[in-house]
């Protein structure tokens, strides 16, 4: 009868191992690392898009500045070509203005080109970060699927082991189960251990010969506990008594 307690202990140990496995699956850590990486890539992507939109606005303004000067040049040139200005001083002024506008246009065009290059650089950065974000999203989706399937498998194993455990427990006296549970709770999950060649299977304590003699003389139904770890000691043919 007491031998079944060892089977129960076996099932409880198995359950504890499955629960430990469930909480320490490598996919859990991988998933949380990927969540961090994805969030970082997403934030960087958003920041890069903000920078890009600022630079696009600057480039547009730069383009507008060049347009204003171009229109002014066209207007002056038209006036010059029309022959409407005859006064030599006015003509000279107009020519000076055109020269100064040409310099200004060239400067502004350089600035426009630089602004466009900055936009292109920012566009490239946005694209790289969007790619990284998408890659992390795929990896995150994959690891989530892996983790969920591992958890589902463990849940099946756990439910199966639990029900085997319940079947075993129901075949044992309730006071013995109660004692076993009480010891198990306060002793790292161990409530019953085999007495093997005079040693406690729970804590490896070698029992003194006089203690073994007492156990040998006890009735098979008597509950014997290890003095060291409190485990219920289960006697077998190899107990050494
Ligand atoms: Zn012990």
Short mmCIF file of C-alpha atoms and ligand atoms in Angstrom, two decimals:
data_model
loop_
_atom_site.label_atom_id
_atom_site.label_comp_id
_atom_site.label_asym_id
_atom_site.label_seq_id
_atom_site.Cartn_x
_atom_site.Cartn_y
_atom_site.Cartn_z
CA UNK A 1 0.00 0.00 0.00
CA UNK A 2 2.67 2.49 1.03
CA UNK A 3 4.62 1.64 -2.14
CA UNK A 4 1.99 3.55 -4.11
CA UNK A 5 3.09 6.65 -2.27
CA UNK A 6 6.38 6.41 -4.17
CA UNK A 7 4.47 6.33 -7.46
CA UNK A 8 2.57 9.39 -6.27
CA UNK A 9 5.83 11.09 -5.37
CA UNK A 10 7.10 10.20 -8.84
CA UNK A 11 4.07 11.87 -10.43
CA UNK A 12 4.40 14.94 -8.21
CA UNK A 13 8.08 15.24 -9.11
CA UNK A 14 7.15 14.89 -12.78
CA UNK A 15 4.52 17.63 -12.40
CA UNK A 16 7.04 19.91 -10.66
CA UNK A 17 9.52 19.30 -13.48
CA UNK A 18 6.88 20.06 -16.14
CA UNK A 19 5.92 23.26 -14.31
CA UNK A 20 9.56 24.27 -14.08
CA UNK A 21 10.02 23.53 -17.77
CA UNK A 22 6.93 25.61 -18.56
CA UNK A 23 8.32 28.62 -16.71
CA UNK A 24 11.85 28.30 -18.09
CA UNK A 25 11.28 27.61 -21.79
CA UNK A 26 14.09 29.28 -23.78
CA UNK A 27 11.41 30.68 -26.12
CA UNK A 28 10.10 32.83 -23.23
CA UNK A 29 13.40 34.70 -22.97
CA UNK A 30 13.86 34.86 -26.74
CA UNK A 31 10.37 36.30 -27.09
CA UNK A 32 10.95 38.95 -24.45
CA UNK A 33 14.29 39.91 -26.06
CA UNK A 34 12.58 40.18 -29.44
CA UNK A 35 9.82 42.32 -27.95
CA UNK A 36 12.50 44.73 -26.71
CA UNK A 37 14.27 44.72 -30.09
CA UNK A 38 11.00 45.23 -31.95
CA UNK A 39 9.98 48.14 -29.70
CA UNK A 40 13.40 49.75 -30.15
CA UNK A 41 13.26 49.37 -33.96
CA UNK A 42 9.70 50.73 -33.98
CA UNK A 43 10.72 53.78 -31.91
CA UNK A 44 13.79 54.38 -34.09
CA UNK A 45 11.63 54.07 -37.20
CA UNK A 46 9.16 56.63 -35.85
CA UNK A 47 12.03 58.99 -34.93
CA UNK A 48 13.58 58.58 -38.40
CA UNK A 49 10.21 59.37 -40.03
CA UNK A 50 9.96 62.56 -37.96
CA UNK A 51 13.47 63.57 -39.07
CA UNK A 52 12.59 62.74 -42.69
CA UNK A 53 9.45 64.85 -42.60
CA UNK A 54 11.39 67.79 -41.09
CA UNK A 55 14.04 67.49 -43.80
CA UNK A 56 11.39 67.22 -46.53
CA UNK A 57 9.84 70.43 -45.23
CA UNK A 58 13.28 72.12 -45.28
CA UNK A 59 13.92 70.88 -48.84
CA UNK A 60 10.53 72.19 -49.94
CA UNK A 61 11.30 75.58 -48.41
CA UNK A 62 14.69 75.58 -50.09
CA UNK A 63 13.02 74.77 -53.41
CA UNK A 64 10.62 77.66 -52.84
CA UNK A 65 13.52 80.04 -52.11
CA UNK A 66 15.15 79.09 -55.41
CA UNK A 67 11.84 79.56 -57.26
CA UNK A 68 11.40 83.06 -55.86
CA UNK A 69 14.86 84.07 -57.13
CA UNK A 70 14.26 82.37 -60.52
CA UNK A 71 11.03 84.29 -60.99
CA UNK A 72 12.77 87.50 -60.05
CA UNK A 73 15.55 86.80 -62.57
CA UNK A 74 12.98 86.00 -65.28
CA UNK A 75 11.12 89.22 -64.56
CA UNK A 76 14.28 91.35 -64.65
CA UNK A 77 15.53 89.59 -67.77
CA UNK A 78 12.18 90.19 -69.46
CA UNK A 79 12.31 93.84 -68.55
CA UNK A 80 15.87 94.06 -69.86
CA UNK A 81 14.99 92.26 -73.11
CA UNK A 82 11.85 94.31 -73.70
CA UNK A 83 13.92 97.44 -74.24
CA UNK A 84 11.51 99.35 -72.01
CA UNK A 85 14.35 100.54 -69.79
CA UNK A 86 16.34 103.22 -71.55
CA UNK A 87 17.89 105.15 -68.72
CA UNK A 88 21.58 104.04 -68.55
CA UNK A 89 21.67 104.25 -64.74
CA UNK A 90 18.52 102.11 -64.49
CA UNK A 91 19.96 99.66 -66.99
CA UNK A 92 23.16 99.36 -64.98
CA UNK A 93 21.19 98.82 -61.80
CA UNK A 94 19.18 96.12 -63.50
CA UNK A 95 22.32 94.39 -64.74
CA UNK A 96 23.86 94.57 -61.25
CA UNK A 97 20.73 93.14 -59.76
CA UNK A 98 20.75 90.30 -62.28
CA UNK A 99 24.38 89.50 -61.42
CA UNK A 100 23.67 89.53 -57.71
CA UNK A 101 20.53 87.40 -58.28
CA UNK A 102 22.57 84.90 -60.26
CA UNK A 103 25.00 84.52 -57.34
CA UNK A 104 22.13 84.19 -54.92
CA UNK A 105 20.39 81.64 -57.13
CA UNK A 106 23.58 79.58 -57.33
CA UNK A 107 24.00 79.67 -53.53
CA UNK A 108 20.38 78.74 -53.00
CA UNK A 109 20.60 75.92 -55.53
CA UNK A 110 23.59 74.53 -53.63
CA UNK A 111 21.53 74.65 -50.46
CA UNK A 112 18.61 72.99 -52.24
CA UNK A 113 20.88 70.21 -53.46
CA UNK A 114 22.26 69.68 -49.96
CA UNK A 115 18.72 69.60 -48.55
CA UNK A 116 17.71 67.01 -51.15
CA UNK A 117 20.74 64.89 -50.30
CA UNK A 118 19.78 65.03 -46.62
CA UNK A 119 16.26 63.90 -47.56
CA UNK A 120 17.70 60.98 -49.52
CA UNK A 121 19.88 60.00 -46.56
CA UNK A 122 16.91 60.17 -44.22
CA UNK A 123 14.79 58.14 -46.66
CA UNK A 124 17.46 55.45 -46.71
CA UNK A 125 17.55 55.41 -42.90
CA UNK A 126 13.76 55.11 -42.72
CA UNK A 127 13.88 52.22 -45.17
CA UNK A 128 16.59 50.36 -43.23
CA UNK A 129 14.71 50.81 -39.95
CA UNK A 130 11.40 49.77 -41.52
CA UNK A 131 13.17 46.62 -42.72
CA UNK A 132 14.56 45.91 -39.26
CA UNK A 133 11.16 46.48 -37.69
CA UNK A 134 9.51 44.12 -40.18
CA UNK A 135 12.21 41.50 -39.59
CA UNK A 136 11.75 41.67 -35.81
CA UNK A 137 7.97 41.47 -36.29
CA UNK A 138 8.37 38.25 -38.29
CA UNK A 139 10.76 36.75 -35.74
CA UNK A 140 8.41 37.75 -32.93
CA UNK A 141 5.48 36.12 -34.69
CA UNK A 142 7.51 32.92 -35.23
CA UNK A 143 8.76 32.69 -31.64
CA UNK A 144 5.24 33.38 -30.33
CA UNK A 145 3.92 30.50 -32.43
CA UNK A 146 6.76 28.25 -31.21
CA UNK A 147 6.19 29.23 -27.59
CA UNK A 148 2.43 28.75 -27.83
CA UNK A 149 2.85 25.31 -29.33
CA UNK A 150 5.40 24.32 -26.67
CA UNK A 151 3.06 25.59 -23.95
CA UNK A 152 0.15 23.70 -25.47
CA UNK A 153 2.18 20.46 -25.53
CA UNK A 154 3.25 20.98 -21.91
CA UNK A 155 -0.36 21.68 -20.93
CA UNK A 156 -1.37 18.31 -22.42
CA UNK A 157 1.50 16.53 -20.58
CA UNK A 158 0.62 18.31 -17.35
CA UNK A 159 -3.09 17.49 -17.58
CA UNK A 160 -2.24 13.84 -18.29
CA UNK A 161 0.21 13.60 -15.39
CA UNK A 162 -2.22 15.43 -13.10
CA UNK A 163 -4.98 12.96 -13.87
CA UNK A 164 -2.63 9.98 -13.35
CA UNK A 165 -1.65 11.59 -10.07
CA UNK A 166 -5.28 11.99 -8.99
CA UNK A 167 -5.98 8.34 -9.83
CA UNK A 168 -3.03 7.27 -7.68
CA UNK A 169 -4.00 9.59 -4.81
CA UNK A 170 -7.57 8.33 -4.74
CA UNK A 171 -6.28 4.80 -4.07
CA UNK A 172 -4.38 5.84 -0.93
CA UNK A 173 -5.67 6.44 2.62
CA UNK A 174 -6.60 10.08 3.08
CA UNK A 175 -4.63 10.50 6.34
CA UNK A 176 -1.48 9.16 4.67
CA UNK A 177 -2.03 11.56 1.72
CA UNK A 178 -2.57 14.45 4.13
CA UNK A 179 0.69 13.73 5.94
CA UNK A 180 2.52 13.29 2.66
CA UNK A 181 1.18 16.62 1.37
CA UNK A 182 2.12 18.39 4.57
CA UNK A 183 5.71 17.15 4.42
CA UNK A 184 5.96 17.81 0.71
CA UNK A 185 4.89 21.44 1.09
CA UNK A 186 7.61 22.19 3.62
CA UNK A 187 10.36 20.05 2.09
CA UNK A 188 10.89 21.19 -1.51
CA UNK A 189 8.27 18.89 -2.94
CA UNK A 190 9.55 15.68 -1.31
CA UNK A 191 7.06 13.88 0.93
CA UNK A 192 7.99 10.25 0.45
CA UNK A 193 11.28 8.53 -0.23
CA UNK A 194 12.53 5.01 -0.65
CA UNK A 195 14.48 3.45 2.19
CA UNK A 196 17.31 2.01 0.15
CA UNK A 197 20.12 -0.05 1.67
CA UNK A 198 19.67 1.67 4.98
CA UNK A 199 19.70 5.15 3.41
CA UNK A 200 16.92 7.71 3.12
CA UNK A 201 16.28 8.32 -0.58
CA UNK A 202 15.22 11.89 0.20
CA UNK A 203 18.27 13.27 1.98
CA UNK A 204 20.75 10.37 1.67
CA UNK A 205 21.03 10.05 5.43
CA UNK A 206 22.34 6.62 6.47
CA UNK A 207 20.08 5.41 9.22
CA UNK A 208 21.78 4.02 12.36
CA UNK A 209 21.45 0.22 12.80
CA UNK A 210 19.24 0.54 15.88
CA UNK A 211 16.84 2.73 13.90
CA UNK A 212 16.80 0.16 11.09
CA UNK A 213 15.97 -2.51 13.66
CA UNK A 214 13.02 -0.49 14.89
CA UNK A 215 11.80 -0.10 11.30
CA UNK A 216 12.25 -3.82 10.67
CA UNK A 217 10.08 -4.60 13.65
CA UNK A 218 7.36 -2.10 12.71
CA UNK A 219 4.15 -3.20 11.01
CA UNK A 220 4.01 -2.67 7.21
CA UNK A 221 1.27 -0.08 7.68
CA UNK A 222 3.21 1.97 10.26
CA UNK A 223 4.23 5.35 8.95
CA UNK A 224 7.96 5.86 9.35
CA UNK A 225 9.58 9.21 8.73
CA UNK A 226 13.20 10.14 8.17
CA UNK A 227 14.46 12.05 11.19
CA UNK A 228 16.49 14.35 8.99
CA UNK A 229 14.18 15.35 6.11
CA UNK A 230 10.83 14.09 7.52
CA UNK A 231 10.14 12.07 4.34
CA UNK A 232 7.82 9.13 4.76
CA UNK A 233 10.21 6.21 4.32
CA UNK A 234 8.90 3.51 2.02
CA UNK A 235 10.20 0.02 2.68
CA UNK A 236 11.09 -2.22 -0.26
CA UNK A 237 12.91 -5.53 -0.71
CA UNK A 238 16.11 -3.53 -1.03
CA UNK A 239 15.70 -1.44 2.08
CA UNK A 240 18.49 -3.27 3.88
CA UNK A 241 16.38 -4.28 6.86
ZN1 LIG B 1 15.75 11.87 4.81
#
